[in-house]
Amino acid sequence: MTVEARRSAVARGLDRMFGSHAALSFLSIALFAAGTGLALSQTADGTGIRAQLVSRSTTMLSSEVAGKVVALPFREGEAFREGEQIAAIDCATYQAKLALADAQVRRSGRKVDALKVLDKKGATGKVDVDLAEIDLLGAKAEYSAAATDVSRCNIMAPFSGRIAELKVHQYQYVSAGEPMLDIISDHDLEVELLAPSRWLTWLKPGATFALRIDELNRDFPAIVARTGARIDPVSQSIKVYARIDGNYPELIPGMSGLALVAPPEGGTSSIP
């Protein structure tokens, strides 16, 4: 059954149980929560809401040139530092093109010098000198392009982190633009949670709360960093982002738990 068919079946079932308007509301809330990866759910006392840890630095690195993979020094799960080589493409062809471009630059330069001498002696025209200089500029541009391709043979880490997934194997041929490595930083973590929008009256940047991680069964201090740019009008919820207050190497992206958010005195945090 397709996604659209499943949505239609759920809507028909809710319509029979609650009526068309309620069915639409329930379905919209469910789809919103599924799209964010979070659920608008609380503990019995109304102070705990589901949250997850995400990395602020994560990317898929692709090959910028075509060729054979000659180096993959890190395995999945292993850590690397910013600036380290994490993959390499066979560069023999690109280095040969660079050498050819370098020779063309030197040849064009010699030609320009010779024509300038002849021009001073009246043995050639200004047009010939100008055309030779244009050829030299073209040769330098080709050299720059070839040098860029050579630099792309070595894939360097843009930040410190770990290998989340290897998409290719050593000695495999890859095309330009083909995904090679999924990398993620485990040092720059952020807490994401979906909170009722009416909490905005007291849940401000700088507010503190405890994050109870399910996988570790421990509480960690967190500080609200910012709130989302818009409120979902159907579920009346908003994304809230926080940072962990301190350095905890045991925390990794994907962990989840409860954000134990306590409202100020006189406030309320329960979902109606």
C-alpha positions as MATLAB code, in Angstrom:
seq = 'MTVEARRSAVARGLDRMFGSHAALSFLSIALFAAGTGLALSQTADGTGIRAQLVSRSTTMLSSEVAGKVVALPFREGEAFREGEQIAAIDCATYQAKLALADAQVRRSGRKVDALKVLDKKGATGKVDVDLAEIDLLGAKAEYSAAATDVSRCNIMAPFSGRIAELKVHQYQYVSAGEPMLDIISDHDLEVELLAPSRWLTWLKPGATFALRIDELNRDFPAIVARTGARIDPVSQSIKVYARIDGNYPELIPGMSGLALVAPPEGGTSSIP';
ca = [
       0.000    0.000    0.000;
       1.364    3.422   -0.936;
       1.875    6.273    1.555;
      -1.078    8.179    0.089;
      -3.295    5.091    0.353;
      -2.316    4.579    4.006;
      -3.026    8.233    4.768;
      -6.458    7.955    3.125;
      -7.276    4.793    5.108;
      -6.271    6.441    8.396;
      -8.320    9.530    7.550;
     -11.425    7.443    6.744;
     -11.070    5.543   10.008;
     -10.709    8.711   12.068;
     -13.611   10.279   10.188;
     -15.916    7.411   11.176;
     -14.769    7.663   14.825;
     -14.519   11.423   15.412;
     -15.924   13.296   12.418;
     -14.178   14.880    9.445;
     -12.746   17.971   11.227;
     -11.272   15.975   14.124;
      -9.921   13.367   11.728;
      -8.049   16.022    9.783;
      -6.562   17.488   12.963;
      -5.412   14.120   14.338;
      -3.858   13.136   11.012;
      -2.047   16.464   10.615;
      -0.553   16.223   14.099;
       0.635   12.679   13.453;
       2.259   13.617   10.150;
       3.941   16.678   11.682;
       5.448   14.654   14.511;
       6.636   11.965   12.101;
       8.276   14.558    9.856;
      10.250   16.110   12.717;
      11.297   12.789   14.225;
       9.948   13.979   17.584;
       6.702   13.390   19.405;
       4.696   15.910   21.393;
       4.356   13.686   24.476;
       4.946   14.284   28.163;
       5.307   12.379   31.406;
       2.387   11.992   33.754;
       3.400   15.047   35.810;
       3.650   17.158   32.639;
       7.298   18.169   33.098;
       9.098   15.682   30.830;
       9.008   15.886   27.040;
      10.767   13.695   24.459;
      14.046   15.058   23.095;
      16.922   13.818   20.976;
      20.592   14.607   20.454;
      21.639   15.715   16.988;
      24.984   16.819   15.593;
      25.312   20.355   14.287;
      28.177   19.265   12.019;
      27.310   16.397    9.705;
      27.810   15.978    5.973;
      28.111   13.526    3.114;
      31.461   13.869    1.346;
      31.486   13.129   -2.374;
      34.321   12.669   -4.817;
      34.974   15.811   -6.856;
      36.950   13.874   -9.479;
      36.529   10.483  -11.118;
      39.020    7.716  -10.390;
      39.981    4.709   -8.304;
      39.811    4.918   -4.520;
      43.371    4.295   -3.294;
      43.023    5.177    0.397;
      40.330    4.905    3.076;
      42.386    5.138    6.277;
      39.432    5.227    8.682;
      36.786    2.594    9.297;
      33.198    3.196   10.353;
      33.039    4.497   13.920;
      36.659    5.634   14.016;
      37.529    9.212   14.937;
      39.520   11.691   12.876;
      40.737   15.239   13.321;
      40.066   18.303   11.191;
      42.479   18.488    8.260;
      43.335   14.767    8.245;
      43.138   12.827    4.983;
      40.092   10.562    5.137;
      40.085    9.352    1.513;
      42.192    9.562   -1.644;
      41.611    9.077   -5.376;
      44.281    7.812   -7.790;
      45.863   11.037   -9.046;
      48.286    9.818  -11.737;
      46.175   11.048  -14.660;
      45.496   14.417  -13.059;
      49.166   14.926  -12.210;
      50.076   14.182  -15.845;
      47.549   16.782  -17.010;
      49.072   19.265  -14.581;
      52.554   18.616  -15.958;
      51.263   19.116  -19.508;
      49.582   22.373  -18.503;
      52.797   23.545  -16.831;
      54.755   22.870  -20.035;
      52.205   24.819  -22.053;
      52.543   27.805  -19.708;
      56.327   27.803  -20.050;
      56.093   27.457  -23.836;
      53.602   30.318  -24.136;
      55.743   32.466  -21.871;
      58.821   31.924  -23.997;
      56.840   32.791  -27.114;
      55.660   36.068  -25.598;
      59.207   37.019  -24.600;
      60.548   36.254  -28.083;
      57.821   38.250  -29.838;
      58.419   41.240  -27.602;
      62.089   41.251  -28.633;
      61.125   41.018  -32.297;
      58.568   43.782  -31.844;
      61.236   46.129  -30.521;
      63.275   45.423  -33.629;
      60.268   45.980  -35.865;
      60.314   42.372  -37.060;
      56.773   41.610  -35.909;
      53.559   43.457  -35.184;
      51.818   44.440  -31.948;
      48.900   42.172  -32.812;
      51.153   39.086  -32.747;
      52.399   40.031  -29.276;
      48.844   40.586  -27.999;
      47.666   37.225  -29.355;
      50.617   35.458  -27.744;
      49.812   37.072  -24.389;
      46.201   35.917  -24.701;
      47.441   32.372  -25.355;
      49.582   32.643  -22.215;
      46.557   33.640  -20.145;
      44.643   30.622  -21.501;
      47.544   28.305  -20.649;
      47.666   29.671  -17.090;
      43.921   29.093  -16.707;
      44.312   25.475  -17.836;
      47.162   25.054  -15.362;
      44.990   26.406  -12.542;
      42.171   23.983  -13.455;
      44.582   21.046  -13.570;
      46.082   22.029  -10.193;
      42.585   22.167   -8.703;
      41.847   18.617   -9.906;
      45.092   17.382   -8.324;
      44.144   18.972   -4.998;
      40.777   17.221   -5.145;
      42.403   13.801   -5.230;
      42.954   14.012   -1.476;
      39.770   14.357    0.581;
      40.468   16.134    3.856;
      38.246   16.236    6.927;
      36.389   19.589    7.156;
      35.930   19.132   10.908;
      36.842   16.712   13.687;
      34.440   13.816   14.087;
      33.801   10.169   13.268;
      32.966    8.066   10.231;
      29.232    7.352   10.321;
      29.133    5.290    7.114;
      31.448    4.334    4.263;
      29.648    4.401    0.932;
      32.552    3.007   -1.135;
      35.389    0.496   -0.821;
      39.093    0.778   -1.468;
      40.083    0.126   -5.125;
      36.520    0.905   -6.243;
      36.108    3.284   -9.182;
      33.987    6.331   -8.373;
      32.503    9.029  -10.572;
      32.698   12.737   -9.906;
      29.948   13.649   -7.464;
      29.506   10.104   -6.125;
      28.930    9.973   -2.319;
      31.873    8.403   -0.484;
      31.703    9.036    3.259;
      29.037   10.081    5.730;
      30.807   11.912    8.559;
      29.476   13.384   11.771;
      30.853   15.410   14.653;
      30.270   14.003   18.122;
      31.632   17.125   19.846;
      29.082   19.692   18.656;
      25.801   18.224   19.856;
      22.445   19.914   20.107;
      19.229   18.928   21.878;
      16.018   19.044   19.830;
      12.556   18.826   21.340;
       9.011   19.597   20.255;
       7.282   21.763   22.861;
       3.769   23.226   23.161;
       3.778   26.714   21.660;
       2.198   28.223   24.785;
       5.420   27.425   26.625;
       6.951   30.367   24.777;
       5.633   32.652   27.508;
       8.319   31.296   29.850;
      10.612   28.945   27.877;
      13.228   31.443   26.702;
      16.889   31.186   25.582;
      19.004   30.735   28.676;
      16.438   28.595   30.506;
      17.974   25.478   32.065;
      16.645   21.941   32.369;
      17.857   18.376   32.864;
      18.059   15.950   29.957;
      17.571   12.321   31.022;
      19.193   10.107   28.379;
      17.488    6.723   27.958;
      20.610    4.888   26.758;
      22.688    5.980   29.778;
      19.934    6.389   32.390;
      21.575    9.617   33.505;
      20.682   13.286   33.674;
      22.731   15.948   31.886;
      22.414   19.734   32.265;
      21.089   21.599   29.229;
      20.468   25.234   28.330;
      17.885   26.492   25.830;
      19.727   28.115   22.902;
      16.876   29.172   20.605;
      13.359   28.354   19.449;
      12.082   27.512   15.994;
      11.137   30.138   13.426;
       7.470   29.132   13.207;
       4.691   27.395   15.104;
       2.726   24.510   13.633;
      -0.874   25.803   13.770;
      -2.482   22.346   13.922;
      -0.458   20.739   16.710;
       0.294   24.128   18.339;
       3.886   23.080   18.846;
       7.310   24.565   18.141;
      10.812   23.187   17.893;
      13.165   24.107   20.716;
      16.945   23.782   20.489;
      19.282   23.507   23.455;
      22.930   22.775   24.132;
      24.518   20.449   26.657;
      26.176   22.430   29.447;
      29.561   20.725   29.728;
      31.745   18.167   27.984;
      30.455   14.596   28.061;
      32.296   12.243   25.661;
      29.780    9.477   26.323;
      27.043   11.390   24.517;
      26.659   10.615   20.805;
      24.201   11.747   18.115;
      20.948    9.822   17.989;
      20.565    9.349   21.742;
      17.180   10.363   23.084;
      15.391   10.824   26.352;
      13.283   13.187   28.417;
      13.792   16.910   28.734;
      12.723   17.559   32.318;
      11.487   21.101   31.846;
      10.160   22.849   34.938;
       8.089   26.034   34.394;
       8.678   29.060   36.619;
       6.586   29.432   39.744;
       2.977   30.010   38.794;
       3.474   28.674   35.252;
       2.218   25.454   33.727;
       3.874   22.915   31.417;
       1.217   20.269   30.885;
      -0.340   19.689   27.475;
      -4.086   20.389   27.492;
];
